[in-house]
């Protein structure tokens, strides 16, 4: 290995943090090894990378380990070409490296073996703050309802599922059904959280006990295996007490805040939550949360959150090697930034969370500066979502103005689709079904159930879900019962407010009267084409979720209710071609059938399954309409709605059976966490295609894609018009 020399900007990157490897794990448990029970052991195969890097190239002086000079033994290993610690920059041992200590809630040291003492506290029902690779976790026993209630109250996390740490794959499989691909991901060096379906009954005595408070209202558990030696030693200490326990291991913060990463911050912010602190004094350069994947019974898991073990990473745009470098700011939910480096390499930074409060917004500012500084990129453009109220977009506009750079706005759903096409390396024109909870449309309305045609920098809206009015706008996302009442008004017409379902949705007479007045007068009831809001309405009809306490709670409950139910004949959805709107997919006939069967007392699992099957058939027909109109045979599925495994796999199978090529996310998030990648790809395409002097901000003025068109008669009897009534006419249709 030659000494590092600087000649221009760095051409390499920083690798993601990696979980403890088998060789280090064997040393950790071998009393004859000098790193026996050393909780910060690592080698060239494992340990901290991105979370401790302060610069490139990857040399010890440019890490937070600079303050720990190597002892003679470590220096000898570091210089030995035959040793697996040869040039392992974070190399450390008990003699020269950082230390692990246990403190009580007042910051006083607790004497003795820190792991044994921490295990005794956990066994007694205490909450423990544990410092990891990219920040703190909060841990408690998963079978202790009292500790779980304390933890939820302290984190201000009422109902959102909590992640579990288990010792090995056998214990994970005892709790959940895990696919081979899911098991590979779970045990990989990235060590993500895997959302896997729970078993109806625990498999044998190896299953750790898990209280219902861990993941109420869902059919999945979020499982992870130990990523750090500290976690391994903590679980070993619990085993020594006779407790083969699963531990809740959730992010060390209050809901909506960034992770705590250093000791003063942890004691200040987590002091009222944790009874004790298991810490180490290796500094963390930047917070990096846990990555999250959804296990699927077929194919690779679905990425949801891009963070520890994967970030920083991304894709290379082979067609964009000449594109100027720039920075894309993503969105406000599941925030994340993307950096386009010279040569077409897109680096997707770590998950930032929801940018709803001042601390999360301040962290986003830091990460933007950090990403540019770490990779030594001087951006030539800035990209963002056009939403006027997004903090990420405001931050992008500030940076663009401060640096005198062009600002490139990329429509939300075009960015979703472009991210998937970039991930798949698909450069040809394609169709995309993009479905989520909300995205700012070119007409200023809320979109979220879209059929798009894409070609490089261009996108065109071919069709969408028929709009549903949302009483109170954003308030409807927090109260699915409002969307349910709006859908009932559309299905039943006059007199809907007196239906028993209306009273079940909104039991309070005054509240119901207010919402009925809003709907009847069309006051503060903006239309939304979002499939996520339709899921909310249907889940509310079934009584599964009337008030949402975390994002996507209602759709998750609806998917859980359909678990194990066989596919049945799909309820119909209306599909009609209009001159102003393109294709409109109308849920009215499906909702009419649901109302009849609901009032007839049909079983909830059957109703939930029929809802899914009807939506699958409706979306497939919409995609086939787009295929007939354009001749395109590739369909990309992106957006948060496709976190629904039943919907995604059934729709993929349906479209493939019709002879189409289907793309879905397998490496990068299908959620808003992937938006920045799509923004970067569209920005690069616009810049490479633009005429001299043209403003790339909103792309070229093209109303149509140059794609072949075939006659609509190719659809045959698959198109069944259904009356939709007066609907808004969003314009322009060119994105």
XYZ file of C-alpha atoms in Angstrom:
735
model
C 0.000 0.000 0.000
C 1.602 3.236 -1.127
C 1.476 6.427 0.941
C -1.547 8.526 0.042
C -0.862 11.454 -2.287
C -3.290 14.208 -3.195
C -3.603 15.213 -6.833
C -7.022 16.684 -7.516
C -10.352 15.603 -5.998
C -10.622 12.108 -4.481
C -11.598 9.357 -6.895
C -12.495 6.821 -4.217
C -15.091 6.927 -1.481
C -15.649 5.793 2.070
C -17.040 2.321 2.612
C -20.052 1.756 4.878
C -19.704 0.545 8.453
C -19.583 -3.247 8.695
C -20.749 -5.647 11.403
C -18.290 -7.670 13.467
C -16.814 -10.445 11.319
C -16.538 -14.164 12.280
C -12.767 -13.923 12.895
C -13.142 -11.006 15.315
C -16.109 -12.743 16.920
C -13.979 -15.829 17.561
C -11.255 -13.670 19.172
C -13.853 -11.884 21.248
C -14.906 -15.158 22.899
C -11.445 -16.746 23.218
C -9.852 -16.130 26.651
C -6.417 -16.775 25.140
C -6.696 -13.829 22.713
C -5.517 -10.363 23.753
C -8.765 -8.865 22.459
C -10.893 -11.269 24.484
C -14.102 -9.462 25.560
C -12.860 -6.211 23.981
C -16.024 -4.506 22.764
C -14.332 -2.338 20.111
C -12.349 -4.950 18.220
C -12.254 -4.716 14.406
C -10.134 -5.590 11.370
C -9.995 -4.895 7.646
C -13.197 -6.946 7.230
C -15.337 -5.205 9.829
C -15.888 -2.275 12.126
C -16.507 1.459 11.785
C -15.856 3.202 8.473
C -18.227 5.971 7.386
C -19.264 6.810 10.957
C -15.661 7.706 11.929
C -14.290 9.126 8.645
C -13.316 12.802 8.680
C -11.752 12.920 5.222
C -10.576 11.068 2.136
C -8.335 9.145 1.541
C -9.195 6.569 4.180
C -6.158 6.942 6.480
C -6.075 6.802 10.284
C -5.257 10.541 10.618
C -8.524 11.241 8.778
C -10.658 9.270 11.230
C -11.817 9.892 14.765
C -9.216 7.280 15.857
C -6.477 9.883 15.402
C -6.440 10.444 19.167
C -5.540 6.803 19.940
C -1.855 6.111 19.063
C -1.217 2.446 18.303
C 0.617 0.324 20.866
C 3.598 -1.770 19.611
C 1.439 -4.882 19.173
C -1.209 -3.051 17.123
C 1.473 -1.251 15.102
C 3.072 -4.596 14.282
C -0.282 -6.039 13.083
C -1.009 -2.859 11.131
C 2.269 -3.213 9.220
C 2.158 -6.981 8.674
C 1.043 -7.797 5.133
C -0.001 -11.308 6.234
C -2.214 -10.027 9.060
C -5.919 -9.340 8.539
C -5.408 -6.046 10.375
C -2.888 -4.801 7.802
C -3.750 -1.140 7.316
C -7.005 -1.507 9.253
C -7.383 2.178 10.097
C -9.677 1.720 13.164
C -7.324 -0.921 14.679
C -7.442 -0.957 18.484
C -6.965 -3.177 21.524
C -7.523 -2.925 25.292
C -4.024 -1.417 25.719
C -4.204 1.501 23.274
C -7.775 1.783 22.064
C -10.985 3.345 23.297
C -12.701 1.823 26.337
C -16.197 0.647 27.208
C -17.738 1.838 30.466
C -21.095 1.671 32.248
C -22.632 4.703 33.962
C -25.803 5.144 35.938
C -28.464 7.692 35.041
C -26.644 10.419 36.994
C -23.418 9.866 35.057
C -21.641 8.017 37.874
C -19.481 4.995 36.918
C -20.844 1.549 37.796
C -17.933 -0.696 38.852
C -17.205 -4.211 37.607
C -17.680 -5.907 34.257
C -19.793 -3.413 32.275
C -21.544 -6.126 30.248
C -22.489 -8.283 33.216
C -23.746 -5.258 35.149
C -25.684 -3.975 32.129
C -27.273 -7.417 31.650
C -28.397 -7.461 35.282
C -30.035 -4.060 34.826
C -31.860 -5.247 31.699
C -32.945 -8.429 33.462
C -34.436 -6.253 36.211
C -36.556 -4.306 33.717
C -34.347 -1.242 33.319
C -33.823 0.784 30.123
C -30.258 0.974 28.839
C -28.681 3.490 26.449
C -26.068 1.701 24.327
C -23.555 3.489 22.107
C -23.138 1.756 18.754
C -21.455 2.427 15.401
C -23.472 5.435 14.307
C -25.115 6.614 17.513
C -27.019 5.510 20.586
C -29.732 2.889 20.928
C -32.244 2.513 23.730
C -32.612 -1.091 24.897
C -34.919 -3.031 27.186
C -36.301 -6.544 27.441
C -38.821 -7.326 24.733
C -40.915 -9.430 27.106
C -41.368 -6.716 29.764
C -44.590 -4.709 29.165
C -43.778 -2.238 31.948
C -40.368 -1.399 30.501
C -41.876 -1.144 27.021
C -44.553 1.286 28.182
C -41.893 3.413 29.927
C -39.776 3.412 26.780
C -42.672 4.383 24.524
C -43.696 7.191 26.831
C -40.136 8.518 27.061
C -39.561 8.358 23.289
C -43.027 9.799 22.586
C -43.613 6.834 20.298
C -47.103 5.616 21.094
C -47.604 2.755 18.666
C -44.931 2.561 15.973
C -43.250 -0.885 16.063
C -39.918 -1.214 17.864
C -36.913 -3.113 16.473
C -35.609 -6.249 18.165
C -32.050 -7.500 18.621
C -31.658 -11.292 18.718
C -28.461 -13.292 19.074
C -28.553 -15.399 15.912
C -30.538 -16.572 12.909
C -32.030 -19.527 14.784
C -33.692 -17.217 17.287
C -34.795 -14.895 14.503
C -36.374 -17.807 12.631
C -38.090 -18.968 15.806
C -39.940 -15.646 15.881
C -40.581 -15.032 12.183
C -40.804 -16.696 8.807
C -37.689 -15.502 6.977
C -36.967 -16.090 3.303
C -33.516 -17.274 2.188
C -32.803 -13.845 0.703
C -34.013 -12.212 3.918
C -31.742 -14.424 6.014
C -28.784 -13.515 3.815
C -29.527 -9.815 4.268
C -30.069 -10.164 8.012
C -26.698 -11.884 8.500
C -24.796 -9.715 6.004
C -22.103 -7.249 7.110
C -24.693 -4.462 6.737
C -26.810 -6.020 9.534
C -30.041 -4.176 8.646
C -33.324 -4.387 10.482
C -35.420 -6.951 8.587
C -39.201 -6.603 8.782
C -40.346 -10.222 8.671
C -43.733 -11.901 9.101
C -44.337 -13.273 12.579
C -45.090 -16.930 13.048
C -48.632 -17.778 14.068
C -47.070 -19.794 16.880
C -43.494 -19.612 18.133
C -41.267 -22.337 16.748
C -39.967 -24.414 19.649
C -38.320 -23.354 22.875
C -35.682 -21.272 21.064
C -38.184 -18.443 20.523
C -37.557 -15.493 22.831
C -40.686 -14.041 24.394
C -41.964 -10.842 22.787
C -44.732 -8.755 24.353
C -47.566 -7.441 22.153
C -46.468 -3.883 22.987
C -43.430 -4.318 20.707
C -45.361 -4.199 17.412
C -49.110 -3.701 17.936
C -51.435 -3.942 14.949
C -48.944 -5.404 12.493
C -47.990 -8.882 11.326
C -44.271 -8.154 11.187
C -41.383 -7.832 13.613
C -38.288 -5.775 12.919
C -35.346 -8.098 13.625
C -31.618 -7.457 13.627
C -28.553 -9.473 14.558
C -25.637 -8.023 16.548
C -23.640 -5.500 14.529
C -21.044 -4.572 17.145
C -18.895 -6.519 19.609
C -20.617 -4.572 22.393
C -23.997 -5.985 21.357
C -22.516 -9.494 21.163
C -21.036 -9.256 24.667
C -24.265 -7.828 26.071
C -26.328 -10.716 24.671
C -23.717 -13.214 25.915
C -24.029 -11.721 29.391
C -27.813 -12.121 29.266
C -27.387 -15.743 28.187
C -25.086 -16.249 31.178
C -27.982 -15.133 33.398
C -30.198 -17.773 31.800
C -32.103 -15.198 29.711
C -32.167 -16.024 26.005
C -33.910 -12.707 25.607
C -34.800 -10.598 22.629
C -33.959 -6.983 23.327
C -35.763 -3.968 22.006
C -32.994 -1.962 20.317
C -34.462 1.290 19.085
C -32.863 4.567 18.064
C -31.513 6.728 20.880
C -33.660 9.819 20.486
C -37.102 11.209 21.006
C -39.412 10.635 18.086
C -38.484 12.955 15.221
C -35.055 13.953 16.559
C -31.609 12.924 15.237
C -29.617 10.231 17.019
C -27.482 11.165 20.008
C -23.833 10.416 19.147
C -21.623 11.621 22.014
C -21.678 11.279 25.777
C -22.587 14.841 26.886
C -25.411 14.893 24.324
C -26.593 11.438 25.347
C -26.693 12.255 29.061
C -28.584 15.477 28.332
C -31.085 14.149 25.799
C -31.518 10.573 27.001
C -31.096 11.170 30.724
C -34.816 11.072 31.378
C -35.244 7.895 29.323
C -32.368 5.583 30.255
C -31.530 4.161 33.676
C -27.921 3.472 32.655
C -25.490 4.156 29.811
C -23.174 1.593 28.195
C -20.724 3.851 26.347
C -17.382 3.881 24.584
C -15.052 6.821 23.972
C -14.428 6.293 20.241
C -15.885 9.496 18.750
C -18.608 9.268 16.095
C -18.166 11.715 13.222
C -21.808 11.684 12.088
C -25.071 10.000 13.145
C -25.956 6.920 11.085
C -29.219 5.140 11.925
C -30.103 1.493 11.279
C -31.060 0.416 7.766
C -34.459 -1.253 7.227
C -35.593 -3.864 4.687
C -38.923 -5.659 4.238
C -38.626 -9.410 3.770
C -40.617 -10.810 0.862
C -41.504 -14.443 0.160
C -40.151 -14.096 -3.378
C -37.147 -12.169 -4.633
C -34.858 -9.792 -2.760
C -36.075 -7.824 0.280
C -37.604 -4.378 -0.266
C -35.365 -1.518 1.000
C -37.146 1.033 3.186
C -34.358 2.968 4.926
C -30.827 3.537 3.587
C -28.381 3.985 6.449
C -25.818 1.985 8.454
C -24.152 -0.744 6.437
C -25.242 0.712 3.076
C -24.543 4.453 3.253
C -22.675 6.070 1.683
C -23.315 4.229 -1.533
C -25.489 4.352 -4.581
C -25.262 3.787 -8.299
C -23.188 4.850 -11.252
C -25.050 6.534 -14.086
C -23.065 5.202 -17.023
C -24.684 7.728 -19.359
C -23.861 10.706 -17.102
C -20.062 10.582 -16.976
C -19.897 14.085 -18.470
C -22.582 15.574 -16.217
C -21.412 18.334 -13.865
C -21.405 17.461 -10.134
C -24.272 18.561 -7.928
C -26.306 17.933 -4.799
C -29.932 16.726 -4.547
C -31.909 17.367 -1.362
C -34.644 14.715 -1.520
C -37.845 15.293 0.449
C -39.018 16.035 3.979
C -40.181 12.549 4.986
C -37.473 9.895 5.334
C -35.045 12.573 4.222
C -31.776 11.818 2.485
C -29.315 13.634 0.217
C -27.609 12.470 -2.968
C -24.323 13.716 -4.378
C -23.495 13.378 -8.075
C -19.710 13.125 -8.299
C -17.595 13.588 -11.418
C -17.820 10.487 -13.584
C -21.537 9.873 -13.000
C -21.271 8.268 -9.538
C -24.279 9.066 -7.338
C -23.600 8.773 -3.604
C -26.746 8.456 -1.497
C -26.150 9.687 2.042
C -27.590 8.256 5.218
C -31.234 8.410 6.322
C -32.052 11.752 7.985
C -35.552 10.999 9.253
C -38.482 13.384 8.967
C -37.479 17.045 8.794
C -40.318 18.235 11.011
C -38.497 19.980 13.860
C -35.570 22.310 14.402
C -33.083 19.649 15.521
C -33.784 17.438 12.474
C -33.507 20.461 10.193
C -30.220 21.541 11.762
C -28.903 18.024 11.250
C -29.897 18.164 7.553
C -27.850 21.354 7.162
C -24.848 19.674 8.787
C -25.154 16.583 6.623
C -25.320 18.669 3.425
C -22.089 20.452 4.358
C -20.518 17.213 5.578
C -21.257 15.278 2.392
C -19.746 17.975 0.180
C -16.688 18.341 2.412
C -16.065 14.618 2.876
C -16.104 13.906 -0.862
C -14.557 17.301 -1.723
C -17.169 18.135 -4.344
C -17.925 21.675 -5.454
C -21.511 21.452 -6.754
C -22.489 23.097 -10.022
C -26.225 22.705 -9.466
C -28.744 21.993 -6.699
C -31.865 19.827 -7.088
C -34.962 19.589 -4.901
C -38.672 18.811 -4.752
C -40.902 21.681 -5.969
C -43.092 21.530 -2.832
C -43.196 25.136 -1.575
C -43.346 24.139 2.121
C -40.637 21.445 2.251
C -37.725 22.376 4.491
C -35.416 20.350 2.242
C -36.474 22.505 -0.710
C -36.036 25.694 1.303
C -32.538 24.577 2.275
C -31.789 23.766 -1.373
C -32.969 27.203 -2.481
C -30.786 28.851 0.174
C -27.683 26.943 -0.917
C -28.356 27.612 -4.594
C -28.785 31.339 -3.910
C -25.731 31.553 -1.646
C -23.506 29.862 -4.225
C -25.104 31.360 -7.323
C -26.049 27.923 -8.672
C -28.997 26.846 -10.827
C -31.849 25.247 -8.879
C -33.409 22.213 -10.582
C -36.866 21.204 -9.361
C -37.948 17.614 -10.031
C -41.577 16.610 -9.567
C -41.993 14.190 -6.667
C -43.306 11.163 -8.559
C -40.979 11.618 -11.503
C -38.130 11.478 -8.958
C -39.505 8.234 -7.490
C -39.642 6.603 -10.906
C -36.275 7.996 -12.025
C -34.641 6.590 -8.882
C -35.846 3.086 -9.720
C -34.779 3.354 -13.363
C -31.335 4.545 -12.219
C -31.087 1.675 -9.745
C -32.027 -0.842 -12.454
C -29.697 0.722 -15.029
C -32.696 1.157 -17.346
C -32.137 4.056 -19.737
C -34.842 3.381 -22.336
C -38.332 4.904 -22.134
C -40.570 3.215 -19.572
C -43.908 3.409 -17.819
C -44.083 3.903 -14.064
C -46.801 3.307 -11.515
C -45.907 5.583 -8.602
C -48.058 5.329 -5.492
C -47.577 6.990 -2.108
C -49.271 9.173 0.486
C -48.632 12.582 -1.016
C -46.472 14.398 -3.521
C -46.725 17.921 -4.901
C -48.209 17.827 -8.399
C -47.532 20.216 -11.265
C -51.043 21.598 -10.768
C -50.404 22.370 -7.097
C -52.601 19.461 -5.980
C -51.704 16.393 -3.936
C -50.780 13.478 -6.182
C -49.966 9.909 -5.213
C -51.538 7.348 -7.557
C -49.860 8.112 -10.875
C -49.214 6.472 -14.224
C -46.234 8.178 -15.863
C -44.339 7.732 -19.103
C -40.641 8.556 -18.766
C -37.864 9.158 -21.259
C -34.622 10.590 -19.893
C -35.363 14.039 -18.488
C -38.951 13.965 -19.735
C -42.038 12.658 -17.972
C -45.699 12.739 -18.872
C -48.719 11.973 -16.723
C -50.834 9.424 -18.582
C -53.377 8.783 -15.834
C -54.041 8.640 -12.141
C -56.355 7.507 -9.391
C -59.629 9.406 -9.233
C -59.251 12.158 -6.615
C -60.599 11.808 -3.097
C -61.388 14.975 -1.171
C -59.546 15.214 2.165
C -61.420 17.117 4.886
C -58.846 19.349 6.536
C -56.107 18.486 4.045
C -53.075 17.135 5.905
C -55.250 16.443 8.952
C -56.841 13.589 6.992
C -53.472 11.805 6.886
C -53.469 11.796 10.698
C -57.145 10.834 10.902
C -58.027 8.123 8.351
C -61.639 8.331 9.504
C -61.872 11.654 7.647
C -60.839 10.009 4.380
C -63.292 7.213 5.152
C -66.137 9.712 5.562
C -65.200 11.402 2.269
C -65.250 8.064 0.447
C -68.613 7.229 1.996
C -69.995 10.568 0.770
C -68.902 9.721 -2.743
C -70.303 6.175 -2.649
C -73.608 6.884 -0.952
C -74.386 10.452 -1.989
C -77.108 12.396 -0.109
C -77.875 10.979 3.295
C -74.422 9.492 3.801
C -74.045 11.280 7.133
C -76.852 9.193 8.620
C -75.426 5.849 7.639
C -74.260 3.644 10.552
C -70.790 3.598 9.005
C -70.573 7.406 9.232
C -71.317 7.207 12.956
C -68.725 4.477 13.450
C -66.141 6.541 11.615
C -66.831 9.790 13.506
C -68.660 8.915 16.754
C -68.776 12.483 18.091
C -71.869 14.262 16.741
C -70.278 17.722 16.693
C -67.149 16.503 14.923
C -69.204 14.607 12.394
C -71.432 17.613 11.701
C -68.364 19.802 11.148
C -66.798 17.377 8.689
C -70.074 16.818 6.854
C -70.433 20.587 6.459
C -66.896 20.815 5.082
C -67.570 18.056 2.553
C -71.012 19.316 1.539
C -69.710 22.867 0.985
C -66.328 21.721 -0.345
C -64.533 23.852 2.236
C -60.909 22.973 3.017
C -61.309 19.613 1.277
C -58.453 19.541 -1.261
C -58.517 16.654 -3.728
C -55.810 14.002 -3.627
C -55.034 11.229 -6.085
C -52.883 9.449 -3.463
C -53.359 5.701 -3.177
C -52.076 5.958 0.398
C -55.096 8.060 1.361
C -57.442 5.556 -0.305
C -55.816 2.827 1.795
C -56.503 5.020 4.836
C -60.169 5.340 3.925
C -60.651 1.614 3.352
C -58.825 0.705 6.582
C -61.057 3.142 8.452
C -64.171 1.521 6.942
C -63.029 -1.798 8.404
C -62.440 -0.156 11.793
C -58.731 -0.984 11.688
C -57.398 2.540 12.162
C -59.457 5.681 12.748
C -56.562 7.797 14.034
C -53.035 7.284 12.732
C -50.276 7.615 15.325
C -47.442 7.022 12.866
C -46.980 7.172 9.119
C -48.676 4.350 7.173
C -50.294 2.847 10.278
C -53.637 2.343 8.503
C -52.200 0.673 5.346
C -50.020 -1.562 7.538
C -53.084 -2.632 9.528
C -54.998 -3.367 6.322
C -52.159 -5.514 4.977
C -51.935 -7.370 8.304
C -55.689 -8.028 8.250
C -55.381 -9.732 4.845
C -52.585 -12.027 5.997
C -53.003 -15.632 4.922
C -56.206 -15.029 2.968
C -56.292 -16.601 -0.495
C -56.777 -14.492 -3.597
C -60.368 -14.271 -4.763
C -62.167 -12.829 -7.736
C -61.185 -9.161 -7.750
C -63.746 -6.476 -7.069
C -63.865 -4.152 -10.079
C -62.505 -0.625 -10.377
C -63.631 1.803 -13.033
C -61.223 2.834 -15.799
C -62.136 5.556 -18.266
C -60.183 7.657 -20.775
C -60.913 11.380 -20.704
C -59.594 14.152 -22.912
C -58.454 16.364 -20.024
C -57.276 13.781 -17.521
C -56.003 10.820 -19.481
C -56.788 7.510 -17.772
C -58.774 7.727 -14.547
C -58.826 4.724 -12.225
C -61.920 4.986 -10.080
C -62.325 3.082 -6.779
C -66.087 3.744 -6.647
C -67.271 0.272 -7.802
C -64.834 -1.426 -5.436
C -66.036 0.724 -2.547
C -69.682 -0.019 -3.410
C -69.037 -3.762 -3.227
C -67.107 -3.357 0.013
C -69.952 -1.399 1.607
C -72.455 -4.131 0.750
C -70.274 -6.930 2.119
C -69.271 -4.890 5.169
C -72.898 -4.283 6.116
C -73.618 -7.967 5.464
C -71.050 -8.863 8.130
C -68.504 -10.632 5.927
C -65.271 -11.560 7.789
C -62.706 -8.798 8.007
C -59.766 -10.884 6.621
C -61.820 -11.688 3.526
C -62.732 -8.021 3.034
C -59.126 -6.895 3.497
C -57.931 -9.482 0.972
C -60.587 -8.486 -1.556
C -59.533 -4.837 -1.224
C -55.961 -5.780 -2.073
C -56.985 -8.018 -4.967
C -59.242 -5.332 -6.418
C -56.510 -2.696 -6.223
C -54.032 -5.059 -7.878
C -56.383 -5.677 -10.795
C -57.201 -1.972 -11.099
C -53.549 -0.912 -11.137
C -52.742 -3.649 -13.644
C -55.478 -2.433 -15.966
C -54.177 1.135 -15.637
C -50.663 -0.008 -16.569
C -51.999 -2.031 -19.507
C -53.864 1.050 -20.703
C -50.575 2.933 -20.648
C -48.910 0.114 -22.564
C -51.601 0.195 -25.227
C -51.299 3.971 -25.546
C -47.504 4.170 -25.746
C -46.247 0.738 -26.769
C -43.888 0.688 -23.789
C -43.391 -2.765 -22.245
C -41.426 -1.932 -19.077
C -43.272 -0.846 -15.928
C -41.500 0.508 -12.846
C -43.209 0.257 -9.428
C -42.079 2.912 -6.948
C -43.370 4.873 -3.967
C -44.150 4.047 -0.355
C -47.356 2.144 -1.138
C -45.183 -0.611 -2.622
C -43.900 -1.410 0.857
C -47.107 -3.481 0.902
C -45.779 -6.940 0.052
C -49.131 -8.485 -0.897
C -49.960 -5.657 -3.279
C -46.472 -5.464 -4.814
C -45.889 -9.150 -5.476
C -49.401 -9.747 -6.795
C -49.190 -6.730 -9.104
C -45.751 -7.784 -10.322
C -47.059 -11.272 -11.107
C -50.145 -9.889 -12.855
C -48.119 -7.572 -15.102
C -45.498 -10.188 -15.878
C -48.263 -12.610 -16.839
C -49.382 -9.970 -19.347
C -45.908 -10.051 -20.898
C -44.512 -6.862 -19.361
C -41.096 -6.358 -17.775
C -41.574 -5.187 -14.187
C -38.993 -3.265 -12.162
C -39.158 -2.839 -8.401
C -36.651 -1.621 -5.832
C -34.132 -4.168 -4.577
C -31.148 -1.995 -3.520
C -32.405 1.510 -2.760
C -35.520 2.694 -0.902
C -38.926 2.626 -2.540
C -39.936 5.287 -0.006
C -39.070 8.995 -0.085
C -35.594 7.945 1.041
C -34.824 7.331 -2.639
C -36.090 10.675 -3.967
C -32.668 12.355 -3.969
C -31.261 9.707 -6.312
C -34.115 10.314 -8.750
C -33.635 14.076 -8.518
C -29.926 13.675 -9.278
C -30.633 11.438 -12.271
C -33.215 13.820 -13.749
C -30.967 16.840 -13.104
C -28.062 15.139 -14.895
C -30.301 14.239 -17.850
C -31.610 17.795 -18.144
C -28.152 19.331 -17.983
C -26.784 16.989 -20.617
C -29.778 17.574 -22.924
C -30.243 21.308 -22.533
C -29.495 23.890 -25.176
C -26.906 26.565 -24.336
C -28.484 29.235 -22.163
C -31.533 27.151 -21.340
C -32.689 27.124 -17.721
C -32.615 23.489 -16.511
C -34.823 24.234 -13.512
C -38.053 22.785 -14.874
C -36.708 20.913 -17.870
C -37.418 21.339 -21.566
C -40.878 22.421 -22.650
C -42.131 19.190 -24.164
C -45.751 18.154 -23.929
C -45.337 14.708 -25.399
C -42.820 11.889 -25.191
C -41.373 10.588 -28.419
C -42.670 7.045 -27.948
C -44.680 4.836 -30.288
C -48.448 4.874 -29.916
C -50.812 2.011 -30.683
C -54.555 1.990 -30.955
C -56.618 1.804 -27.777
C -58.548 -1.105 -29.265
C -55.617 -3.253 -28.112
C -57.117 -3.053 -24.643
C -60.234 -4.851 -25.769
C -62.747 -5.411 -22.987
C -60.203 -4.604 -20.281
C -61.490 -0.998 -20.230
C -64.778 -0.641 -18.363
C -65.936 2.978 -18.027
C -67.606 3.897 -14.753
C -69.243 7.240 -13.889
C -66.888 9.414 -11.895
C -68.786 12.633 -11.474
C -67.298 16.114 -11.300
C -63.561 15.834 -10.822
C -60.867 18.509 -10.888
C -58.823 18.779 -14.069
C -55.138 18.993 -13.150
C -52.941 20.788 -15.687
C -50.399 20.791 -17.146
C -50.071 17.087 -17.795
C -46.428 17.393 -18.844
C -44.202 17.061 -15.759
